[in-house]
Coordinates of C-alpha atoms in Angstrom, one line a residue:
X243 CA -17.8 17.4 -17.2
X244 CA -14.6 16.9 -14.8
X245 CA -14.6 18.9 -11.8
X246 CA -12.1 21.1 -11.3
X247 CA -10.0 20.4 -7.7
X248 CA -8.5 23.2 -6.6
X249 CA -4.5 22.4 -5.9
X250 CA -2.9 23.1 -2.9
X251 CA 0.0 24.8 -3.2
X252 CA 3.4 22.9 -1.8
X253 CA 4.2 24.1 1.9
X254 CA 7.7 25.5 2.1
X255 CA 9.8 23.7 5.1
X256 CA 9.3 27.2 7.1
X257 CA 5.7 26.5 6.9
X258 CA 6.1 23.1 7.9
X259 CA 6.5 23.7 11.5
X260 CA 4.2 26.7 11.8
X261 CA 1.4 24.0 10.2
X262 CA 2.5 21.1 12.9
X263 CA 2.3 23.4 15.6
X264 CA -1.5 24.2 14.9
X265 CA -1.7 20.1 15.3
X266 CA -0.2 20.3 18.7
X267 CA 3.2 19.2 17.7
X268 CA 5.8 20.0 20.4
X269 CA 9.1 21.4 19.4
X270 CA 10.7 21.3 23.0
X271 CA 13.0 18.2 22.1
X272 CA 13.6 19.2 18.8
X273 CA 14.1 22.7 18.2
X274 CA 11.8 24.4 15.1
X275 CA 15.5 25.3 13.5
X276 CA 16.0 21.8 14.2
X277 CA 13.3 20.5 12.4
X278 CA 14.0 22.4 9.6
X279 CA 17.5 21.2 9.0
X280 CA 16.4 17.9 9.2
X281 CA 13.5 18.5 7.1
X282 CA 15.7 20.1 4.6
X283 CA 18.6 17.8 5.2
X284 CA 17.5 14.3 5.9
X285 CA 13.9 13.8 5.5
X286 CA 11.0 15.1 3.4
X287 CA 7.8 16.1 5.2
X288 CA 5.3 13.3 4.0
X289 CA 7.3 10.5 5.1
X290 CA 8.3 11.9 8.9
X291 CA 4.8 12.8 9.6
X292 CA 3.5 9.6 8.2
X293 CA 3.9 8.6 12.3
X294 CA 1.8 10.8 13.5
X295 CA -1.0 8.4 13.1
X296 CA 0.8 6.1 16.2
X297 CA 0.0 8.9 18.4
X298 CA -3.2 9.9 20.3
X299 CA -5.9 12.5 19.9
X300 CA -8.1 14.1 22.2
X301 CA -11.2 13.2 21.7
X302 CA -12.9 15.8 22.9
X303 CA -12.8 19.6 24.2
X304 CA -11.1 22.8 22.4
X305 CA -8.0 20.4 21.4
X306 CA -10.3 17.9 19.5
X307 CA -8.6 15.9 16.7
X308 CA -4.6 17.7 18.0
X309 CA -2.2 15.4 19.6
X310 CA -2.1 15.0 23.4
X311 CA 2.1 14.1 23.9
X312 CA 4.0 14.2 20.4
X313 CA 7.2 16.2 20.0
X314 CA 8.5 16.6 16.6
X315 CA 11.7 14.9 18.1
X316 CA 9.7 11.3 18.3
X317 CA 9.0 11.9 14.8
X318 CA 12.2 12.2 13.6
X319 CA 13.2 9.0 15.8
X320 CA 10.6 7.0 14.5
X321 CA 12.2 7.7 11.4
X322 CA 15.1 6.5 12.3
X323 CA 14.3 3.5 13.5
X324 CA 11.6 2.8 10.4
X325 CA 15.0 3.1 8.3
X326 CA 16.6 0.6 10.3
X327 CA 14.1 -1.7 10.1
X328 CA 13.6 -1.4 6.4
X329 CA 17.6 -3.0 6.6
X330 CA 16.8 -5.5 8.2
X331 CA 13.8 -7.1 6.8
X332 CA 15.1 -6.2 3.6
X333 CA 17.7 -8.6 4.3
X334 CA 15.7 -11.2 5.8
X335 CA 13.6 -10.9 2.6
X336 CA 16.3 -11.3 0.2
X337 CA 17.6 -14.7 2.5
X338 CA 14.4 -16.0 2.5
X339 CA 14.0 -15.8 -1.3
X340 CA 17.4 -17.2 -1.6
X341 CA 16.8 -20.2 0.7
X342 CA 13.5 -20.8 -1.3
X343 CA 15.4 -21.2 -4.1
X344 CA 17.5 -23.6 -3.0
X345 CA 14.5 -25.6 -1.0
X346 CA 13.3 -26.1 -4.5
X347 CA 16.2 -27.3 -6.3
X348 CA 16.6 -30.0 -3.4
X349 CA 12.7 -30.7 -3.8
X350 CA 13.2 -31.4 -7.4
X351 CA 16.0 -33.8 -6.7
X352 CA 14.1 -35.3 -4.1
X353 CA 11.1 -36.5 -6.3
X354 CA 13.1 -36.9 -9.5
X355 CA 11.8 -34.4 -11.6
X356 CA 13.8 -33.2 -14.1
X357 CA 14.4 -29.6 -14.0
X358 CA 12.6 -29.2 -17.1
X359 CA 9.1 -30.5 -17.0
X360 CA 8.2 -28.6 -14.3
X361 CA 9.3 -25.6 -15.8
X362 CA 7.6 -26.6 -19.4
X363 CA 4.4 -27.1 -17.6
X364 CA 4.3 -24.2 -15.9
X365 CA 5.6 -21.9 -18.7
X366 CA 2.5 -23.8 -20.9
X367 CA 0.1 -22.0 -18.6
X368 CA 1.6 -18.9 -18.8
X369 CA 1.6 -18.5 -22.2
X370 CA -2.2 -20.0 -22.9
X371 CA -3.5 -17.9 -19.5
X372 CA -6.6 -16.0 -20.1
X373 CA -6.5 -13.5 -17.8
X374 CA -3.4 -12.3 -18.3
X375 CA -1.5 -14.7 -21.1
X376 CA 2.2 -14.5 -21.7
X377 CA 2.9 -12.3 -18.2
X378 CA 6.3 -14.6 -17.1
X379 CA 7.0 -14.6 -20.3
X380 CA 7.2 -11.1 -21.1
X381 CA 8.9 -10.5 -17.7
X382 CA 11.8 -13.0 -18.5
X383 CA 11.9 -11.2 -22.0
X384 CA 12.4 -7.4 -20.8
X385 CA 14.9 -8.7 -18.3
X386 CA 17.5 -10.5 -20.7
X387 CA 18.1 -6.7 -21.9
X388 CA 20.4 -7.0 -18.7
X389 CA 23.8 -8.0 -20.0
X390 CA 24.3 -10.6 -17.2
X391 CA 20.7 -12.2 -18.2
X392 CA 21.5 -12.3 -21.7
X393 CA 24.2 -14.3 -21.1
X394 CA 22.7 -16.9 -19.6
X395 CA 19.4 -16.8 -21.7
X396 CA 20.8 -16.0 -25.1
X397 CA 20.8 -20.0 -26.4
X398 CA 17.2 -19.6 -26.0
X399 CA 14.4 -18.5 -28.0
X400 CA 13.5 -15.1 -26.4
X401 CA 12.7 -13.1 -29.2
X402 CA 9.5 -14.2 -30.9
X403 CA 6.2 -14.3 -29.4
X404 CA 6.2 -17.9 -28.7
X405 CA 6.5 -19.9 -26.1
X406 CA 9.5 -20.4 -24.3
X407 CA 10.7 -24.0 -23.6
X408 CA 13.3 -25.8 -22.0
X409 CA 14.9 -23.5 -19.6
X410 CA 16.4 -25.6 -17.0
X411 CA 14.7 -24.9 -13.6
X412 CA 17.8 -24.1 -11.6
X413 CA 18.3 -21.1 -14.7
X414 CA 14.2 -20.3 -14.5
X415 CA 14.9 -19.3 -10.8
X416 CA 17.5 -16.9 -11.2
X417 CA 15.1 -14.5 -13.8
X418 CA 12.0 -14.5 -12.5
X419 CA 10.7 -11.8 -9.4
X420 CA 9.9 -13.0 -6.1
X421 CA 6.1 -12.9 -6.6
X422 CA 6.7 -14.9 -9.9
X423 CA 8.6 -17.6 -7.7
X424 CA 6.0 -17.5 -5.0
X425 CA 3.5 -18.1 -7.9
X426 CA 6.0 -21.1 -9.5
X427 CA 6.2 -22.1 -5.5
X428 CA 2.6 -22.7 -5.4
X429 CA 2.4 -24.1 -9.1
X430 CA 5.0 -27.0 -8.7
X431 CA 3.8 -27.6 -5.0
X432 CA 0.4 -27.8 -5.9
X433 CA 1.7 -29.8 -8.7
X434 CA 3.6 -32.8 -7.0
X435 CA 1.3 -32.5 -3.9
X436 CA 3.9 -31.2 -1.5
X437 CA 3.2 -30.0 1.8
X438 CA 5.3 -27.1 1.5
X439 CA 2.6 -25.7 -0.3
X440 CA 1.3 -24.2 3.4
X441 CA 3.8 -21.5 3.3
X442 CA 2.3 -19.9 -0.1
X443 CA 0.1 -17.6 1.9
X444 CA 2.8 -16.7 4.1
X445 CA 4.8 -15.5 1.5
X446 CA 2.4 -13.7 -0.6
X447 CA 2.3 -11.8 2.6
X448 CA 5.9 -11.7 2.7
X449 CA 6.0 -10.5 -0.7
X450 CA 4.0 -7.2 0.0
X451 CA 6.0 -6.4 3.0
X452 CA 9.4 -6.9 0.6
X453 CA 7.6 -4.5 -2.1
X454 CA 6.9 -1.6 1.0
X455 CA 10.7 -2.2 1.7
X456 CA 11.9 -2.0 -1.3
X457 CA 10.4 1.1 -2.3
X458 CA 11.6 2.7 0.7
X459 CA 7.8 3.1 2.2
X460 CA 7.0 3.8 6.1
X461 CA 6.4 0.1 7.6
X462 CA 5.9 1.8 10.9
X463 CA 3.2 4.2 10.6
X464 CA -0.6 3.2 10.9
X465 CA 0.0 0.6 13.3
X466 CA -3.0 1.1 15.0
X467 CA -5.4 0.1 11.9
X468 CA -7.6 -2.7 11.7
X469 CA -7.1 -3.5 8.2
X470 CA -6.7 -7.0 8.1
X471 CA -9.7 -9.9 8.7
X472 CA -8.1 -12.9 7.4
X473 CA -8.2 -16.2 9.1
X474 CA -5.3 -16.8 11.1
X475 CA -3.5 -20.5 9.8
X476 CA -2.5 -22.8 12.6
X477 CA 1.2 -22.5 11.6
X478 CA 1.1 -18.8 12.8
X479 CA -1.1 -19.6 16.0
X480 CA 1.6 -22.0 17.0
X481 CA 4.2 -19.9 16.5
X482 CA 2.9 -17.3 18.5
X483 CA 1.4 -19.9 21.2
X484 CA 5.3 -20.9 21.2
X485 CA 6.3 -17.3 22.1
X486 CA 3.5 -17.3 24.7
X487 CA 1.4 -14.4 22.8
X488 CA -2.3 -15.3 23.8
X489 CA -4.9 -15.5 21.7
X490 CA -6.7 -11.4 22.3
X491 CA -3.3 -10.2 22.1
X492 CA -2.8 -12.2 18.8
X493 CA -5.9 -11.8 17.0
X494 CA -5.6 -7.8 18.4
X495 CA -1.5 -7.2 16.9
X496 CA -2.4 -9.5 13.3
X497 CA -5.5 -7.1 12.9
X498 CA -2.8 -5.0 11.4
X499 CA -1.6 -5.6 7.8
X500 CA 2.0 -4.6 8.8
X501 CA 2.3 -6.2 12.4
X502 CA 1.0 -9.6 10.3
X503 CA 3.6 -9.0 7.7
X504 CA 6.2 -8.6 9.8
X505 CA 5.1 -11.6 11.9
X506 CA 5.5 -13.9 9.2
X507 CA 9.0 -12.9 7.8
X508 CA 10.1 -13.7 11.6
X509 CA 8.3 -16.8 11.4
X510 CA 9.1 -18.0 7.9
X511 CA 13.1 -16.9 8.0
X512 CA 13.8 -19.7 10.5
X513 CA 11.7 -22.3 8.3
X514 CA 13.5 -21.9 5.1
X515 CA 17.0 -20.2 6.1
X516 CA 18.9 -23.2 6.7
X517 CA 22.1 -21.8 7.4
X518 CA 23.1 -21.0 11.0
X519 CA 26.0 -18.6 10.0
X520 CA 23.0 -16.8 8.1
X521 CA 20.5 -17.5 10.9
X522 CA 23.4 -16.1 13.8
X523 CA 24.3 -12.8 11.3
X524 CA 21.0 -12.0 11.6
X525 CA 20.0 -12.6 15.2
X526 CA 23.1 -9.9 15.6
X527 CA 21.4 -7.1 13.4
X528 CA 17.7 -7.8 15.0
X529 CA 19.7 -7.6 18.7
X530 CA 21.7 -4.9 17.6
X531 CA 17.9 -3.1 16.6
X532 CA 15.8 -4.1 18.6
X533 CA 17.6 -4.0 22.3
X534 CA 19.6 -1.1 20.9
X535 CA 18.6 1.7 18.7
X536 CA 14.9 1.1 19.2
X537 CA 15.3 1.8 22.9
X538 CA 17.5 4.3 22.5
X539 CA 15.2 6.9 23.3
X540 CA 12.6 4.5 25.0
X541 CA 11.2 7.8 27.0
X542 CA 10.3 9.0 24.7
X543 CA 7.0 6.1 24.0
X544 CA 6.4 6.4 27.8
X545 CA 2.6 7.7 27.4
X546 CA 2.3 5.7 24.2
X547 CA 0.7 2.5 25.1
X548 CA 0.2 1.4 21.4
X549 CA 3.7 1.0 20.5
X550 CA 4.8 0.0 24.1
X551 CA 2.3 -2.7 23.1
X552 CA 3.6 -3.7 19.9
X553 CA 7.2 -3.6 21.5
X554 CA 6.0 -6.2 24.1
X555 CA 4.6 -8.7 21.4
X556 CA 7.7 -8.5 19.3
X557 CA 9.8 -9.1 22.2
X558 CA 8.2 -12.3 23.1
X559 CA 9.0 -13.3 19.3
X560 CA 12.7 -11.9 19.1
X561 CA 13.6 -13.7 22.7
X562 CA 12.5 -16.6 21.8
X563 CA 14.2 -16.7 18.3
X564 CA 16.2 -13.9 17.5
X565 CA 18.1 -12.9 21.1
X566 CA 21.5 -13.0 21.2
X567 CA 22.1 -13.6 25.0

């Protein structure tokens, strides 16, 4: 027999504030009409409070579990700058994914593979997979709905439950997701032997990052959780040593899923973006971020040695790669 949970009823934004206040939650920055508006107005509850979790607790005493030094006013900027950040990575993501693309295409030419084989073999394994048998294919099937796919992929034989042949590489690219092209990255690397193969966990990390991103999620709240225990590849550890981030600080900041994630799109975007108009556009936007809005209201962080940490480990990356002087 199911248990039945009892439901709580959905908190009105005039409750809202009342509720943060019993957790401690200043409104001296921000006014409580304020917050209201902006709950109302620019923001829904769960994803502004979402950053509560970078602030401390007392540990102990009649204010057990309530925030020592958190205005509702660091919230909201948080927000802000989550949102800006979400920009920017989104657009990092969608270069690096572009620039993989085209890494391939000039691999292919390299080795003299024909654009078809490749794409053959892999499609092969789709299709006979026994997990999960036919999943590529019925991706590239539901997407050639799209008018601008079906042009491309009408001369081919979509329709039936077959398997699907022939489909030039340089076309295969252009339909499949990210996470299907990281898989088809590691396929044909693993393939041919490549070395590029090394970036395949990098992106898979990548790929979860561009997923939060894309979905509009928080990729700045819950930066102090250990949630992450996998082995740190030398690529990274270079990197970093490169940057002059030591190894506790390292091991400490990739502990976190989202730090790590954020790490390697930094690290990865100047291995595979070849273009320096791209590479200089984008150094402008991280500047622009990073030296600008994120600092805008830098006192307000001054008791916060968590994210006055994180800042410091990402500045070591951005000035030595990203910094427009």
């Amino acid at each position: 027999m199911t248990s039945k949970i009892e439901l709580r009823p959905m908190m009105k934004v005039s409750e809202m504030v009342s509720y943060l206040k019993t957790k401690n939650i200043k409104f001296e920055k921000c006014s409580e009409a304020q917050a209201e508006e902006y709950l109302k107005e620019n923001n829904n509850y769960f994803n502004v409070t979402a950053y509560r979790n970078n602030f401390a607790k007392y540990p102990c005493g009649k204010f057990k579990g309530k925030y020592i030094d958190l205005d509702f006013a660091y919230l909201k900027d948080m927000s802000i700058i989550d949102y800006r950040t979400r920009l920017v990575l989104f657009k990092m993501i969608i270069d690096i994914e572009h620039y993989l693309k085209v890494r391939i295409l000039n691999t292919i030419e390299s080795i003299e593979e024909d654009g078809y084989n490749i794409v053959n073999l892999y499609l092969e394994r789709d299709f006979n997979d026994s997990k999960f048998p036919k999943r590529v294919h019925n991706s590239i099937r539901k997407k050639v709905t799209n008018e601008y796919y079906h042009k491309i992929f009408i001369k081919y034989d979509l329709d039936e439950d077959s398997k699907i042949e022939n489909i030039p590489v340089w076309e295969f690219l252009e339909i499949i997701t990210f996470g299907e092209l990281i898989n088809f990255f590691d396929f044909f690397t693993t393939e041919y032997n490549l070395s590029d193969n090394k970036y395949v966990f990098i992106l898979r990390e990548i790929n979860k990052l561009r997923n939060a991103v894309a979905h509009n999620s928080c990729v700045l709240s819950e930066l102090d959780k250990k949630d992450n225990n996998h082995k740190i590849d030398i690529l990274i550890i270079n990197f970093l040593k490169d940057c002059n981030i030591g190894k506790e600080n390292r091991n400490n900041k990739l502990a976190n899923s989202r730090i790590r994630q954020i790490t390697y799109t930094l690290y990865l975007f100047n291995v595979i973006v070849s273009s320096y108009g791209v590479r200089d556009n984008l150094k402008r936007d991280i500047t622009d971020l990073f030296y600008g809005r994120i600092i805008y209201n830098a006192n307000y962080y001054n008791n916060n040695g968590l994210l006055k940490s994180i800042y410091d480990y990402f500045d070591k990356i951005i000035e030595k790669n990203y910094k427009l002087f």
